[in-house]
Short mmCIF file of C-alpha atoms and ligand atoms in Angstrom, two decimals:
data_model
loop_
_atom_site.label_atom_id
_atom_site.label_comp_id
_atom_site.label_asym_id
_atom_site.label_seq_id
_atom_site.Cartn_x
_atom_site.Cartn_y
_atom_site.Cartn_z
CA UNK A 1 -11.05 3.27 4.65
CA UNK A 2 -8.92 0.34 6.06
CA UNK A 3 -5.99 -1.12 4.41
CA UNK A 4 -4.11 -3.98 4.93
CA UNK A 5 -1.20 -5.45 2.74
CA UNK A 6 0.12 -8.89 2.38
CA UNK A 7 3.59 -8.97 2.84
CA UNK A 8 3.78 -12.42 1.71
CA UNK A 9 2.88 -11.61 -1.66
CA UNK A 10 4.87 -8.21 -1.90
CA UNK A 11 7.84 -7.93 -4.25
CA UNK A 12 9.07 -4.67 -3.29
CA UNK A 13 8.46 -3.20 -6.46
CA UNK A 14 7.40 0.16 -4.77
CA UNK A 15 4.53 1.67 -6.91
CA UNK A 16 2.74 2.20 -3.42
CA UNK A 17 5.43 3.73 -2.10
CA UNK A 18 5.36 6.33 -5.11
CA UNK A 19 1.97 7.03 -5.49
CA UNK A 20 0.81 7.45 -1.63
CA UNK A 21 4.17 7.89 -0.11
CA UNK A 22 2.59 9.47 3.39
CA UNK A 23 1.04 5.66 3.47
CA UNK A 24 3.15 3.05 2.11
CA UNK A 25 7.11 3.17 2.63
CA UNK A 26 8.93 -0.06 1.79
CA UNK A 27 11.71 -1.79 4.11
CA UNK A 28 15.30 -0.66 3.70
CA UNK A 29 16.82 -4.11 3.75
CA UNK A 30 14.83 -5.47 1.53
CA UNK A 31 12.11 -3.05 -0.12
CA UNK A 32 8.74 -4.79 1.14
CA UNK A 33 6.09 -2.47 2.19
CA UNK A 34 5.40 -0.97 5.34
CA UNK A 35 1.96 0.17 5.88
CA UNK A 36 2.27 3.74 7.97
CA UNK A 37 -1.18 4.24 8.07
CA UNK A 38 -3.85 1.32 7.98
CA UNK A 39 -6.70 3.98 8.29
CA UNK A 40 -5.46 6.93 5.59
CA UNK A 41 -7.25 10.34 5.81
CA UNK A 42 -9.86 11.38 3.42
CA UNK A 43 -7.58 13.41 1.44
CA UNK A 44 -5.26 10.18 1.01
CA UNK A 45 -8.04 7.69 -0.37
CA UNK A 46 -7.29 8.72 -3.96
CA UNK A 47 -3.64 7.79 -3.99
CA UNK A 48 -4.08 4.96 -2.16
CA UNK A 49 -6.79 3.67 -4.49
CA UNK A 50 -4.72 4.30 -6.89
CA UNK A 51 -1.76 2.54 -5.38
CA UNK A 52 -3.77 -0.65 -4.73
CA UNK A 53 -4.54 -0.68 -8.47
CA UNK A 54 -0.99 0.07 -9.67
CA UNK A 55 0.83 -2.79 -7.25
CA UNK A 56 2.00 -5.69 -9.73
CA UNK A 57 1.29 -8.65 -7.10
CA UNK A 58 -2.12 -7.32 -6.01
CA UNK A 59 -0.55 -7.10 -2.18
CA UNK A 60 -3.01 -4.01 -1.32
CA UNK A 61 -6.23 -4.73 -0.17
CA UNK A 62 -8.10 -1.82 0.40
CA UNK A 63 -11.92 -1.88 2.16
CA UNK A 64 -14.23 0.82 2.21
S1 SF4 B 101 3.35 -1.85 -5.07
FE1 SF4 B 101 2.79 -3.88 -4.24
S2 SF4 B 101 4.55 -5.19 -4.68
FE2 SF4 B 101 5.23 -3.06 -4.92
S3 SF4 B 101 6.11 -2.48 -2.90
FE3 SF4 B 101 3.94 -1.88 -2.91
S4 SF4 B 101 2.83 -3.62 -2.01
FE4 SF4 B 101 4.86 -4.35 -2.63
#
């Protein structure tokens, strides 16, 4: 799995951040998302799925 978010269309609303918090953290200054880990684990595809799914703007792009 590979990730990669567009920052661009992020609007900080943190869902990500939430539901895969050892992937996605979001910036303090202004709550965009920070991708920690562009290649997740195994055991972190789930959440991340899900994250991708639950993010408002569509900003997660996940490929398999
Ligand atoms: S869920 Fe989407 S819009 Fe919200 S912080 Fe994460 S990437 Fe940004």
């Amino acid at each position: 799995m590979r990730i990669i978010v567009d920052t661009e269309w992020c609007t900080g609303s943190g869902q990500c951040a939430l539901t895969a918090a050892d992937v996605f953290d979001q910036r303090d200054e202004d709550g965009t998302v920070v991708l920690l880990q562009p290649e997740p684990p195994a055991e972190a595809h789930e959440a991340v799925r899900q994250a991708a799914l639950l993010c408002p703007t569509r900003a997660i792009q996940v490929v398999e």
